[in-house]
Amino acid sequence: MSVLPYASAGWLFLAGCYGLATSRNLIHAVGCLSVCQASTYVLLLALGYRRGGTAPVFGDIAPGSRPVVDPVVQALTLTDIVIGATVTALLLSLVVQIAKRHGTVDPDELSELRG
């Protein structure tokens, strides 16, 4: 197994974190958070990958006669994608409400929200 998927996942995560740290727009921050979430997809798929592996369908041959990929990791990745889409939709709806009430999406101008 090469190190390329792990490096790609790390690079995506760092790029998303950099965008979150330097963002001056809430919509941009939500997008950067989605990029961080995408790094987990790459990492999970890299963990479940097996060279020469096929889909884990054993209808025509005996189990153990060929290498297969891990179906649990694929299911976790799909669950991660669904949860990430839901969280992104929720955060974007909150940004829309903030923009309606306060007229801005710049976090520095939202002084009314500070405690």
PDB file of C-alpha atoms in Angstrom:
ATOM      1  CA  MET A   1       0.000   0.000   0.000  1.00  0.00           C
ATOM      2  CA  SER A   2       1.406   3.366  -0.929  1.00  0.00           C
ATOM      3  CA  VAL A   3       1.508   6.403   1.275  1.00  0.00           C
ATOM      4  CA  LEU A   4      -0.239   8.560  -1.346  1.00  0.00           C
ATOM      5  CA  PRO A   5      -3.835   8.201  -0.006  1.00  0.00           C
ATOM      6  CA  TYR A   6      -2.694   9.014   3.514  1.00  0.00           C
ATOM      7  CA  ALA A   7      -0.735  12.028   2.303  1.00  0.00           C
ATOM      8  CA  SER A   8      -3.730  13.176   0.262  1.00  0.00           C
ATOM      9  CA  ALA A   9      -6.013  12.869   3.286  1.00  0.00           C
ATOM     10  CA  GLY A  10      -3.534  14.833   5.423  1.00  0.00           C
ATOM     11  CA  TRP A  11      -3.151  17.521   2.762  1.00  0.00           C
ATOM     12  CA  LEU A  12      -6.937  17.895   2.421  1.00  0.00           C
ATOM     13  CA  PHE A  13      -7.312  18.160   6.179  1.00  0.00           C
ATOM     14  CA  LEU A  14      -4.563  20.760   6.501  1.00  0.00           C
ATOM     15  CA  ALA A  15      -5.945  22.776   3.567  1.00  0.00           C
ATOM     16  CA  GLY A  16      -9.391  22.775   5.181  1.00  0.00           C
ATOM     17  CA  CYS A  17      -7.991  23.785   8.568  1.00  0.00           C
ATOM     18  CA  TYR A  18      -5.977  26.591   6.975  1.00  0.00           C
ATOM     19  CA  GLY A  19      -9.122  27.832   5.241  1.00  0.00           C
ATOM     20  CA  LEU A  20     -11.042  27.727   8.519  1.00  0.00           C
ATOM     21  CA  ALA A  21      -8.333  29.679  10.321  1.00  0.00           C
ATOM     22  CA  THR A  22      -8.076  32.414   7.681  1.00  0.00           C
ATOM     23  CA  SER A  23     -11.730  32.658   6.650  1.00  0.00           C
ATOM     24  CA  ARG A  24     -13.466  36.024   6.812  1.00  0.00           C
ATOM     25  CA  ASN A  25     -16.755  34.654   5.505  1.00  0.00           C
ATOM     26  CA  LEU A  26     -19.037  32.140   7.205  1.00  0.00           C
ATOM     27  CA  ILE A  27     -19.980  30.472   3.907  1.00  0.00           C
ATOM     28  CA  HIS A  28     -16.293  29.989   3.125  1.00  0.00           C
ATOM     29  CA  ALA A  29     -15.796  28.527   6.606  1.00  0.00           C
ATOM     30  CA  VAL A  30     -18.578  25.986   6.017  1.00  0.00           C
ATOM     31  CA  GLY A  31     -16.954  25.022   2.708  1.00  0.00           C
ATOM     32  CA  CYS A  32     -13.582  24.584   4.401  1.00  0.00           C
ATOM     33  CA  LEU A  33     -15.213  22.402   7.038  1.00  0.00           C
ATOM     34  CA  SER A  34     -16.596  20.250   4.207  1.00  0.00           C
ATOM     35  CA  VAL A  35     -13.070  19.916   2.803  1.00  0.00           C
ATOM     36  CA  CYS A  36     -11.888  18.702   6.218  1.00  0.00           C
ATOM     37  CA  GLN A  37     -14.739  16.194   6.185  1.00  0.00           C
ATOM     38  CA  ALA A  38     -13.696  15.005   2.711  1.00  0.00           C
ATOM     39  CA  SER A  39     -10.295  14.096   4.095  1.00  0.00           C
ATOM     40  CA  THR A  40     -11.984  11.527   6.325  1.00  0.00           C
ATOM     41  CA  TYR A  41     -13.587   9.913   3.254  1.00  0.00           C
ATOM     42  CA  VAL A  42     -10.181   9.505   1.638  1.00  0.00           C
ATOM     43  CA  LEU A  43      -8.678   8.170   4.860  1.00  0.00           C
ATOM     44  CA  LEU A  44     -11.448   5.620   5.419  1.00  0.00           C
ATOM     45  CA  LEU A  45     -11.281   4.375   1.846  1.00  0.00           C
ATOM     46  CA  ALA A  46      -7.491   4.113   2.089  1.00  0.00           C
ATOM     47  CA  LEU A  47      -7.818   1.998   5.223  1.00  0.00           C
ATOM     48  CA  GLY A  48     -10.274  -0.395   3.593  1.00  0.00           C
ATOM     49  CA  TYR A  49      -8.423  -0.747   0.282  1.00  0.00           C
ATOM     50  CA  ARG A  50      -6.845  -4.053  -0.610  1.00  0.00           C
ATOM     51  CA  ARG A  51      -4.719  -4.490  -3.718  1.00  0.00           C
ATOM     52  CA  GLY A  52      -6.415  -6.899  -6.095  1.00  0.00           C
ATOM     53  CA  GLY A  53      -9.524  -6.985  -3.945  1.00  0.00           C
ATOM     54  CA  THR A  54     -13.001  -7.218  -5.408  1.00  0.00           C
ATOM     55  CA  ALA A  55     -16.486  -6.533  -4.117  1.00  0.00           C
ATOM     56  CA  PRO A  56     -17.415  -8.778  -1.165  1.00  0.00           C
ATOM     57  CA  VAL A  57     -20.104 -10.756  -3.006  1.00  0.00           C
ATOM     58  CA  PHE A  58     -19.870 -14.504  -2.420  1.00  0.00           C
ATOM     59  CA  GLY A  59     -22.837 -15.738  -4.444  1.00  0.00           C
ATOM     60  CA  ASP A  60     -20.847 -17.784  -6.941  1.00  0.00           C
ATOM     61  CA  ILE A  61     -17.640 -18.778  -5.103  1.00  0.00           C
ATOM     62  CA  ALA A  62     -16.564 -19.892  -1.664  1.00  0.00           C
ATOM     63  CA  PRO A  63     -15.563 -17.282   0.916  1.00  0.00           C
ATOM     64  CA  GLY A  64     -11.799 -16.947   1.309  1.00  0.00           C
ATOM     65  CA  SER A  65     -10.954 -17.979  -2.240  1.00  0.00           C
ATOM     66  CA  ARG A  66     -10.192 -14.429  -3.397  1.00  0.00           C
ATOM     67  CA  PRO A  67      -9.162 -11.166  -1.704  1.00  0.00           C
ATOM     68  CA  VAL A  68     -12.017  -8.753  -1.062  1.00  0.00           C
ATOM     69  CA  VAL A  69     -12.190  -5.201   0.223  1.00  0.00           C
ATOM     70  CA  ASP A  70     -13.638  -4.515   3.643  1.00  0.00           C
ATOM     71  CA  PRO A  71     -17.376  -3.730   3.305  1.00  0.00           C
ATOM     72  CA  VAL A  72     -17.574  -2.234   6.805  1.00  0.00           C
ATOM     73  CA  VAL A  73     -15.208   0.583   5.860  1.00  0.00           C
ATOM     74  CA  GLN A  74     -17.266   1.285   2.736  1.00  0.00           C
ATOM     75  CA  ALA A  75     -20.439   1.446   4.822  1.00  0.00           C
ATOM     76  CA  LEU A  76     -18.743   3.798   7.293  1.00  0.00           C
ATOM     77  CA  THR A  77     -17.641   6.032   4.421  1.00  0.00           C
ATOM     78  CA  LEU A  78     -21.191   6.222   3.062  1.00  0.00           C
ATOM     79  CA  THR A  79     -22.471   7.039   6.539  1.00  0.00           C
ATOM     80  CA  ASP A  80     -19.788   9.724   6.859  1.00  0.00           C
ATOM     81  CA  ILE A  81     -20.866  11.253   3.543  1.00  0.00           C
ATOM     82  CA  VAL A  82     -24.514  11.401   4.614  1.00  0.00           C
ATOM     83  CA  ILE A  83     -23.673  12.923   7.991  1.00  0.00           C
ATOM     84  CA  GLY A  84     -21.311  15.427   6.352  1.00  0.00           C
ATOM     85  CA  ALA A  85     -23.994  16.530   3.889  1.00  0.00           C
ATOM     86  CA  THR A  86     -26.496  16.933   6.719  1.00  0.00           C
ATOM     87  CA  VAL A  87     -24.106  18.972   8.856  1.00  0.00           C
ATOM     88  CA  THR A  88     -23.191  21.165   5.866  1.00  0.00           C
ATOM     89  CA  ALA A  89     -26.861  21.808   5.095  1.00  0.00           C
ATOM     90  CA  LEU A  90     -27.557  22.690   8.727  1.00  0.00           C
ATOM     91  CA  LEU A  91     -24.594  25.058   8.943  1.00  0.00           C
ATOM     92  CA  LEU A  92     -25.517  26.767   5.670  1.00  0.00           C
ATOM     93  CA  SER A  93     -29.081  27.275   6.899  1.00  0.00           C
ATOM     94  CA  LEU A  94     -27.679  28.856  10.071  1.00  0.00           C
ATOM     95  CA  VAL A  95     -25.480  31.145   7.958  1.00  0.00           C
ATOM     96  CA  VAL A  96     -28.545  32.202   5.929  1.00  0.00           C
ATOM     97  CA  GLN A  97     -30.401  33.060   9.149  1.00  0.00           C
ATOM     98  CA  ILE A  98     -27.416  35.035  10.454  1.00  0.00           C
ATOM     99  CA  ALA A  99     -27.226  36.919   7.166  1.00  0.00           C
ATOM    100  CA  LYS A 100     -30.953  37.748   7.354  1.00  0.00           C
ATOM    101  CA  ARG A 101     -30.842  38.953  10.955  1.00  0.00           C
ATOM    102  CA  HIS A 102     -27.505  40.748  10.997  1.00  0.00           C
ATOM    103  CA  GLY A 103     -26.942  41.656   7.354  1.00  0.00           C
ATOM    104  CA  THR A 104     -23.426  40.227   7.196  1.00  0.00           C
ATOM    105  CA  VAL A 105     -21.568  36.933   7.026  1.00  0.00           C
ATOM    106  CA  ASP A 106     -18.283  38.328   8.334  1.00  0.00           C
ATOM    107  CA  PRO A 107     -17.592  36.836  11.780  1.00  0.00           C
ATOM    108  CA  ASP A 108     -15.742  39.944  12.951  1.00  0.00           C
ATOM    109  CA  GLU A 109     -18.806  42.137  12.375  1.00  0.00           C
ATOM    110  CA  LEU A 110     -21.072  39.930  14.462  1.00  0.00           C
ATOM    111  CA  SER A 111     -20.340  41.668  17.750  1.00  0.00           C
ATOM    112  CA  GLU A 112     -23.932  41.177  18.929  1.00  0.00           C
ATOM    113  CA  LEU A 113     -23.325  37.453  19.219  1.00  0.00           C
ATOM    114  CA  ARG A 114     -20.427  37.791  21.656  1.00  0.00           C
ATOM    115  CA  GLY A 115     -21.130  37.041  25.268  1.00  0.00           C
TER     116      GLY A 115
END
